[in-house]
């Protein structure tokens, strides 16, 4: 069966920036799945959103429309449906298990589907929505730790799933916003999970890794242990917290502080030359004064050191510090700060890397190769994976670089 390329849209309404990425999922030369081609990227300032929750539908609608139009214009296509990211501290993970009797002698896909169905059939309170139920592993006739039970002879099959739920009001308002912008929400996706698709490798997940997505007003944390999603948290600070410190510390306007941070900011005092000076706005209009770059670096370093320190302590408290050979991966716009990887390395005392989308992508890859774009890129990739699972034509369940843990993602 021949099918044309499908276009998948990822949309992330971040705390300050709304981003959209369109990818095309072409069939490879051999009829199998081809690579994901990035064909459009768009962005707009986020309005009408606080703490990642839509607080003003009209305003947020404009941001969504602008970001998607931008991406559509670049790609020269129109998309009707989007995969949209949800985040914030209303998102929670838990686990649930299910048991079924194996229908025939050998466990087959139908048994696996049934046990997932049972495991995910949990009671969701009316004010919450089920976003994902991710199969973790299986118990076959009492034997735990089975990764793929298909083909095994057994009587009883149990499965544990990781359940991700979100507050309904936040989900409903986001859907409504997307609707009003003229699009339909194909699925709401826990955005850090989508981010991890664009950023993390299977090896990192297996080894154990912490992903920190630093936005302006929030930092989202995901911890994988032995390939499983182990912890999620939303911390109520990010790049804007640093900028506010610069405003206070140097007594300059917000816009100046933001520009200064991006152009001359450093996450480590040691990296700043002691005699390097910066011109900043003076006390009277039009006047300027000099401060040392070291002072700017000092302000930034202090705050980041504190933020990473809080995360370090949280990981210590949850007893996962020793289980993260994959280290820490920083992404999100806030991770663009110069020297941030080195600083994080000293605080966490483990390997730290900067995560930018790009691996496994073709097309206008340069446009997404920025830590700010990782959520939207991941959402588009998530959409591609889902459309392959559910859409006809292409053989499902072949996810080249994408991983077993997502194989049965629903
Ligand atoms: N080049 C840069 N250097 C330092 N910080 C940056 C840079 N670019 C963006 N940021 C910071 O990233 C944050 C925004 O992150 P982003 O992921 O784009 O937005 P959102 O909060 O909407 O998810 C802001 O606090 C901004 O100051
Ligand atoms: Mg972001």
Coordinates of C-alpha atoms and ligand atoms in Angstrom, one line a residue:
X1 CA 0.0 0.0 0.0
X2 CA 1.3 3.4 -0.9
X3 CA 0.6 6.4 1.3
X4 CA 1.8 9.9 0.9
X5 CA 3.9 11.7 3.5
X6 CA 2.0 12.6 6.6
X7 CA 2.5 15.9 8.3
X8 CA 2.5 16.0 12.1
X9 CA 2.4 19.2 14.1
X10 CA 3.8 19.6 17.6
X11 CA 2.6 22.6 19.6
X12 CA 3.9 23.7 22.9
X13 CA 2.4 26.6 24.8
X14 CA 5.3 27.5 27.0
X15 CA 5.3 30.0 29.9
X16 CA 6.7 32.7 27.6
X17 CA 7.1 31.3 24.1
X18 CA 4.6 29.2 22.1
X19 CA 6.4 27.0 19.6
X20 CA 5.3 24.8 16.8
X21 CA 7.2 22.3 14.7
X22 CA 5.9 20.4 11.7
X23 CA 7.5 17.2 10.6
X24 CA 6.8 15.1 7.5
X25 CA 6.8 11.4 7.9
X26 CA 7.8 9.9 4.6
X27 CA 7.9 6.3 3.6
X28 CA 11.5 5.1 3.1
X29 CA 12.9 3.8 -0.2
X30 CA 12.2 0.2 0.9
X31 CA 8.6 0.9 1.9
X32 CA 9.5 1.1 5.5
X33 CA 9.4 4.2 7.7
X34 CA 11.7 7.0 6.5
X35 CA 13.3 9.7 8.6
X36 CA 11.4 12.6 10.1
X37 CA 11.8 15.7 8.0
X38 CA 11.4 19.0 9.7
X39 CA 9.4 21.2 7.3
X40 CA 8.2 24.1 9.4
X41 CA 9.0 25.9 12.6
X42 CA 7.0 28.7 14.2
X43 CA 7.0 30.7 17.4
X44 CA 5.0 33.5 19.1
X45 CA 5.1 35.1 22.4
X46 CA 2.8 33.3 24.9
X47 CA 0.0 35.5 26.1
X48 CA -2.8 34.6 28.5
X49 CA -1.0 31.8 30.3
X50 CA 0.3 31.6 33.8
X51 CA 2.1 28.7 35.3
X52 CA 1.5 26.9 32.1
X53 CA -2.2 27.2 32.6
X54 CA -4.4 29.1 30.2
X55 CA -5.8 32.1 32.1
X56 CA -7.1 34.1 29.2
X57 CA -8.4 32.0 26.3
X58 CA -8.6 34.8 23.7
X59 CA -5.0 36.0 24.3
X60 CA -3.6 32.4 24.3
X61 CA -5.6 31.7 21.1
X62 CA -3.7 34.4 19.3
X63 CA -0.3 32.9 20.4
X64 CA -1.3 29.5 19.2
X65 CA -2.6 30.8 15.9
X66 CA 0.5 32.8 15.3
X67 CA 3.0 30.0 16.1
X68 CA 1.1 27.5 13.9
X69 CA 0.6 29.9 11.0
X70 CA 4.3 30.7 11.1
X71 CA 5.2 27.0 10.9
X72 CA 2.6 26.4 8.2
X73 CA 3.9 29.2 6.0
X74 CA 7.4 28.0 6.2
X75 CA 6.3 24.5 5.3
X76 CA 3.8 25.5 2.7
X77 CA 1.2 23.1 4.1
X78 CA -1.8 23.5 6.4
X79 CA -2.3 21.2 9.3
X80 CA -5.7 20.5 10.9
X81 CA -4.7 18.7 14.0
X82 CA -1.9 19.1 16.5
X83 CA -0.2 17.2 19.3
X84 CA -0.1 19.7 22.2
X85 CA 2.1 19.7 25.3
X86 CA 0.7 19.9 28.8
X87 CA 2.8 20.6 31.8
X88 CA 2.7 22.1 35.2
X89 CA 2.4 20.9 38.7
X90 CA -1.1 19.5 38.2
X91 CA 0.5 16.6 36.2
X92 CA 1.1 13.5 38.3
X93 CA 2.5 10.1 37.8
X94 CA 1.4 6.9 39.5
X95 CA 1.4 3.2 38.7
X96 CA -1.3 0.6 38.1
X97 CA -1.3 -3.1 37.3
X98 CA -3.6 -5.5 35.6
X99 CA -3.9 -9.3 35.3
X100 CA -5.4 -11.5 32.6
X101 CA -5.6 -15.2 31.8
X102 CA -3.7 -16.0 28.7
X103 CA -6.2 -17.0 26.0
X104 CA -4.2 -19.5 24.0
X105 CA -1.1 -21.4 24.9
X106 CA 1.3 -18.7 23.9
X107 CA 1.0 -15.1 24.9
X108 CA 0.3 -13.0 21.8
X109 CA -0.4 -9.3 21.0
X110 CA -4.0 -9.7 21.9
X111 CA -3.2 -10.8 25.4
X112 CA -0.8 -7.9 25.8
X113 CA -3.4 -5.5 24.5
X114 CA -5.9 -6.9 27.0
X115 CA -3.6 -6.7 30.0
X116 CA -2.8 -3.1 29.1
X117 CA -6.5 -2.3 28.9
X118 CA -7.1 -3.8 32.3
X119 CA -4.1 -2.0 33.9
X120 CA -5.1 1.3 32.5
X121 CA -8.7 1.0 33.6
X122 CA -8.2 2.9 36.8
X123 CA -10.6 5.1 38.5
X124 CA -9.7 8.7 37.4
X125 CA -11.3 11.4 39.6
X126 CA -13.7 13.6 37.6
X127 CA -11.3 16.5 37.9
X128 CA -8.4 14.6 36.3
X129 CA -7.6 13.2 32.8
X130 CA -5.5 10.2 31.9
X131 CA -2.8 11.4 29.5
X132 CA -0.6 8.3 29.2
X133 CA -0.4 4.7 30.4
X134 CA 3.1 3.5 29.7
X135 CA 3.6 -0.2 30.1
X136 CA 6.6 -0.8 32.3
X137 CA 7.2 -4.6 32.5
X138 CA 5.4 -7.9 32.7
X139 CA 5.0 -10.7 35.2
X140 CA 4.5 -14.1 33.4
X141 CA 3.2 -16.8 35.7
X142 CA 4.7 -15.1 38.7
X143 CA 8.1 -14.4 37.0
X144 CA 8.7 -10.7 37.2
X145 CA 10.9 -8.4 35.1
X146 CA 9.8 -9.7 31.6
X147 CA 10.3 -7.1 29.0
X148 CA 8.4 -8.6 26.1
X149 CA 6.1 -11.6 27.0
X150 CA 5.0 -12.4 23.5
X151 CA 5.7 -15.9 22.4
X152 CA 6.0 -17.2 26.0
X153 CA 3.9 -20.1 27.1
X154 CA 1.9 -19.1 30.2
X155 CA -1.4 -19.1 32.0
X156 CA -1.3 -15.7 33.7
X157 CA -0.1 -12.4 32.4
X158 CA 0.3 -9.3 34.6
X159 CA 1.5 -5.9 33.5
X160 CA 2.4 -2.7 35.4
X161 CA 1.8 0.6 33.7
X162 CA 3.0 4.1 34.6
X163 CA 0.0 6.3 34.6
X164 CA 0.3 10.0 33.8
X165 CA -2.7 12.2 34.7
X166 CA -3.4 15.9 34.5
X167 CA -5.9 18.3 35.9
X168 CA -9.0 18.5 33.7
X169 CA -9.5 22.3 33.8
X170 CA -6.0 22.9 32.5
X171 CA -6.5 20.3 29.7
X172 CA -9.9 21.6 28.8
X173 CA -8.8 25.2 28.5
X174 CA -5.8 24.3 26.4
X175 CA -8.1 22.3 24.0
X176 CA -10.5 25.2 23.8
X177 CA -7.7 27.6 23.0
X178 CA -6.4 25.3 20.2
X179 CA -10.0 24.9 18.9
X180 CA -10.6 28.6 18.8
X181 CA -7.3 29.1 16.9
X182 CA -8.8 26.8 14.2
X183 CA -7.1 23.5 15.0
X184 CA -8.1 20.3 16.6
X185 CA -6.1 18.6 19.4
X186 CA -5.3 15.1 18.4
X187 CA -3.8 14.4 21.7
X188 CA -2.5 16.2 24.8
X189 CA 0.9 15.0 25.7
X190 CA 2.9 15.5 28.9
X191 CA 5.4 17.9 27.4
X192 CA 8.6 16.8 29.2
X193 CA 7.9 13.3 28.0
X194 CA 7.7 14.7 24.5
X195 CA 10.9 16.7 25.1
X196 CA 12.6 13.5 26.2
X197 CA 11.8 12.0 22.8
X198 CA 13.7 14.7 21.0
X199 CA 16.6 14.8 23.4
X200 CA 17.3 11.5 25.2
X201 CA 18.7 8.3 23.9
X202 CA 17.6 4.8 24.9
X203 CA 21.0 4.3 26.4
X204 CA 20.5 7.3 28.7
X205 CA 17.1 6.1 29.8
X206 CA 18.4 2.7 30.5
X207 CA 21.4 4.0 32.4
X208 CA 19.3 6.4 34.5
X209 CA 19.1 10.1 33.7
X210 CA 17.6 13.4 34.8
X211 CA 16.1 15.7 32.2
X212 CA 15.7 19.3 33.3
X213 CA 13.7 21.5 30.9
X214 CA 14.3 25.1 32.0
X215 CA 11.7 27.5 30.8
X216 CA 11.2 31.1 32.0
X217 CA 8.8 30.5 34.8
X218 CA 9.1 26.8 35.4
X219 CA 11.6 24.0 35.3
X220 CA 10.3 20.6 34.5
X221 CA 12.1 17.6 35.8
X222 CA 11.9 14.0 34.6
X223 CA 13.9 11.1 36.0
X224 CA 14.4 7.8 34.2
X225 CA 15.7 4.8 36.1
X226 CA 16.4 1.5 34.4
X227 CA 14.5 2.7 31.4
X228 CA 11.4 3.6 33.3
X229 CA 9.9 7.0 34.1
X230 CA 10.6 7.3 37.8
X231 CA 9.9 10.8 38.9
X232 CA 8.4 14.0 37.5
X233 CA 8.2 17.4 39.1
X234 CA 7.5 21.0 38.1
X235 CA 9.6 23.6 39.9
X236 CA 8.2 27.1 40.0
X237 CA 11.3 28.9 38.8
X238 CA 13.5 29.2 35.7
X239 CA 15.2 31.6 33.4
X240 CA 13.0 34.5 34.5
X241 CA 14.0 34.0 38.1
X242 CA 17.6 34.7 37.0
X243 CA 16.6 37.7 35.0
X244 CA 14.7 39.2 38.0
X245 CA 17.8 38.8 40.1
X246 CA 19.7 40.9 37.5
X247 CA 17.0 43.5 37.6
X248 CA 17.4 43.8 41.4
X249 CA 21.1 43.3 41.6
X250 CA 22.0 45.9 38.9
X251 CA 19.0 48.1 39.2
X252 CA 18.1 48.0 35.5
X253 CA 14.8 47.5 33.6
X254 CA 13.6 44.0 32.9
X255 CA 14.2 44.2 29.1
X256 CA 17.8 45.4 29.6
X257 CA 18.4 42.6 32.1
X258 CA 17.0 40.0 29.8
X259 CA 19.2 41.2 26.9
X260 CA 22.3 41.5 29.1
X261 CA 21.8 38.0 30.4
X262 CA 21.5 36.5 26.9
X263 CA 24.4 38.5 25.4
X264 CA 26.9 38.8 28.2
X265 CA 25.6 36.5 30.9
X266 CA 27.8 33.7 32.3
X267 CA 26.9 31.0 34.8
X268 CA 30.3 31.1 36.5
X269 CA 32.1 34.0 38.1
X270 CA 35.4 32.3 37.4
X271 CA 34.8 32.3 33.7
X272 CA 34.4 36.1 33.6
X273 CA 37.6 38.2 33.1
X274 CA 38.2 40.3 36.2
X275 CA 38.7 43.5 34.2
X276 CA 35.8 43.1 31.8
X277 CA 33.3 45.9 32.0
X278 CA 29.7 46.2 30.9
X279 CA 27.8 49.4 30.1
X280 CA 24.4 49.5 31.7
X281 CA 21.6 52.0 32.0
X282 CA 22.4 54.7 34.6
X283 CA 20.1 56.3 37.3
X284 CA 19.0 59.1 35.0
X285 CA 17.4 58.6 31.6
X286 CA 20.0 58.4 28.8
X287 CA 22.9 58.0 31.2
X288 CA 25.1 54.9 31.5
X289 CA 27.3 53.4 34.1
X290 CA 29.8 50.6 34.2
X291 CA 29.6 47.3 36.1
X292 CA 32.0 44.4 36.0
X293 CA 30.9 41.3 34.0
X294 CA 32.0 39.4 37.0
X295 CA 29.2 41.0 39.0
X296 CA 26.7 39.9 36.4
X297 CA 28.1 36.4 36.4
X298 CA 28.0 36.4 40.2
X299 CA 24.3 37.2 40.3
X300 CA 23.5 34.5 37.8
X301 CA 25.8 31.9 39.4
X302 CA 24.3 32.4 42.8
X303 CA 20.8 31.8 41.7
X304 CA 21.5 28.9 39.4
X305 CA 23.6 27.3 42.1
X306 CA 20.6 27.5 44.4
X307 CA 18.2 26.1 41.9
X308 CA 20.4 23.2 41.0
X309 CA 21.1 22.7 44.7
X310 CA 17.4 22.3 45.4
X311 CA 17.1 19.7 42.6
X312 CA 20.2 17.9 43.9
X313 CA 18.6 17.7 47.3
X314 CA 15.3 16.4 45.9
X315 CA 17.2 13.7 44.0
X316 CA 19.1 12.8 47.2
X317 CA 15.9 12.6 49.2
X318 CA 14.3 10.3 46.6
X319 CA 17.5 8.2 46.8
X320 CA 18.1 8.3 43.1
X321 CA 21.4 10.2 43.1
X322 CA 23.4 7.0 42.9
X323 CA 21.2 5.6 40.1
X324 CA 21.9 8.2 37.4
X325 CA 25.0 7.2 35.4
X326 CA 23.4 9.0 32.5
X327 CA 23.8 12.2 34.5
X328 CA 21.8 15.3 33.8
X329 CA 20.6 16.7 30.5
X330 CA 19.7 20.4 30.4
X331 CA 17.3 21.7 27.8
X332 CA 14.7 24.5 27.4
X333 CA 15.5 28.1 26.6
X334 CA 17.0 28.6 30.1
X335 CA 19.7 26.1 29.2
X336 CA 21.1 28.5 26.6
X337 CA 23.0 30.4 29.3
X338 CA 26.7 30.4 28.7
X339 CA 28.6 28.2 31.2
X340 CA 25.5 26.6 32.6
X341 CA 26.6 23.0 31.8
X342 CA 29.9 23.5 33.7
X343 CA 28.1 25.0 36.7
X344 CA 25.6 22.2 36.8
X345 CA 28.5 19.7 36.7
X346 CA 30.0 21.1 39.8
X347 CA 26.7 21.1 41.7
X348 CA 25.5 17.7 40.6
X349 CA 29.0 16.2 40.5
X350 CA 28.0 14.0 37.5
X351 CA 28.1 14.3 33.8
X352 CA 25.9 17.1 32.4
X353 CA 25.0 17.7 28.8
X354 CA 23.1 20.3 26.8
X355 CA 20.1 18.7 25.0
X356 CA 19.2 20.1 21.6
X357 CA 16.9 18.4 19.1
X358 CA 18.4 17.2 15.9
X359 CA 19.3 13.5 16.2
X360 CA 17.4 11.4 13.7
X361 CA 15.9 14.4 12.0
X362 CA 16.2 15.7 8.4
X363 CA 15.0 18.8 6.6
X364 CA 15.4 22.2 8.2
X365 CA 17.1 20.7 11.2
X366 CA 19.0 24.0 12.0
X367 CA 15.7 25.6 12.8
X368 CA 15.0 23.2 15.7
X369 CA 18.6 22.7 16.9
X370 CA 18.0 25.0 19.9
X371 CA 17.2 23.8 23.4
X372 CA 14.1 26.1 23.3
X373 CA 12.6 24.0 20.5
X374 CA 12.9 20.6 22.2
X375 CA 9.4 20.4 23.5
X376 CA 7.7 21.3 20.1
X377 CA 10.1 19.0 18.2
X378 CA 9.4 16.2 20.6
X379 CA 5.7 16.7 20.3
X380 CA 5.9 16.4 16.5
X381 CA 8.0 13.3 16.9
X382 CA 5.5 11.9 19.3
X383 CA 2.7 12.6 16.8
X384 CA 4.7 10.8 14.1
X385 CA 5.1 7.8 16.4
X386 CA 1.4 7.8 17.2
X387 CA 0.3 8.2 13.7
X388 CA 2.4 5.2 12.7
X389 CA 0.9 3.1 15.5
X390 CA -2.7 4.0 14.7
X391 CA -2.6 5.0 11.0
X392 CA -2.9 2.4 8.4
X393 CA -0.5 2.0 5.5
X394 CA 2.9 1.9 7.1
X395 CA 3.8 -1.1 9.2
X396 CA 3.2 -0.1 12.8
X397 CA 5.6 -0.7 15.7
X398 CA 8.9 0.0 14.0
X399 CA 10.4 2.9 15.8
X400 CA 14.0 2.8 14.6
X401 CA 15.7 5.0 17.2
X402 CA 12.7 5.3 19.4
X403 CA 12.6 3.0 22.0
X404 CA 10.8 0.1 23.5
X405 CA 9.5 2.1 26.4
X406 CA 7.4 4.0 23.9
X407 CA 6.4 1.1 21.9
X408 CA 3.1 0.7 23.5
X409 CA 2.6 4.2 24.5
X410 CA -1.1 5.1 24.5
Ligands
LIG1 N1 20.6 32.8 24.8 C1 20.0 32.7 26.0 N2 20.8 32.9 27.1 C2 20.2 32.7 28.4 N3 18.9 32.5 28.6 C3 18.1 32.4 27.5 C4 18.6 32.5 26.2 N4 17.5 32.3 25.4 C5 16.5 32.1 26.1 N5 16.8 32.2 27.5 C6 15.9 32.0 28.6 O1 15.0 31.0 28.4 C7 13.8 31.2 29.1 C8 12.6 30.8 28.2 O2 12.7 29.5 27.9 P1 11.7 28.9 26.8 O3 11.8 27.4 26.9 O4 12.1 29.5 25.5 O5 10.3 29.4 27.2 P2 9.1 28.8 28.0 O6 9.2 29.4 29.4 O7 7.9 29.4 27.3 O8 9.1 27.4 27.9 C9 13.8 32.7 29.5 O9 13.9 32.8 30.8 C10 15.0 33.2 28.7 O10 15.6 34.2 29.5
LIG2 MG1 10.3 25.8 27.0

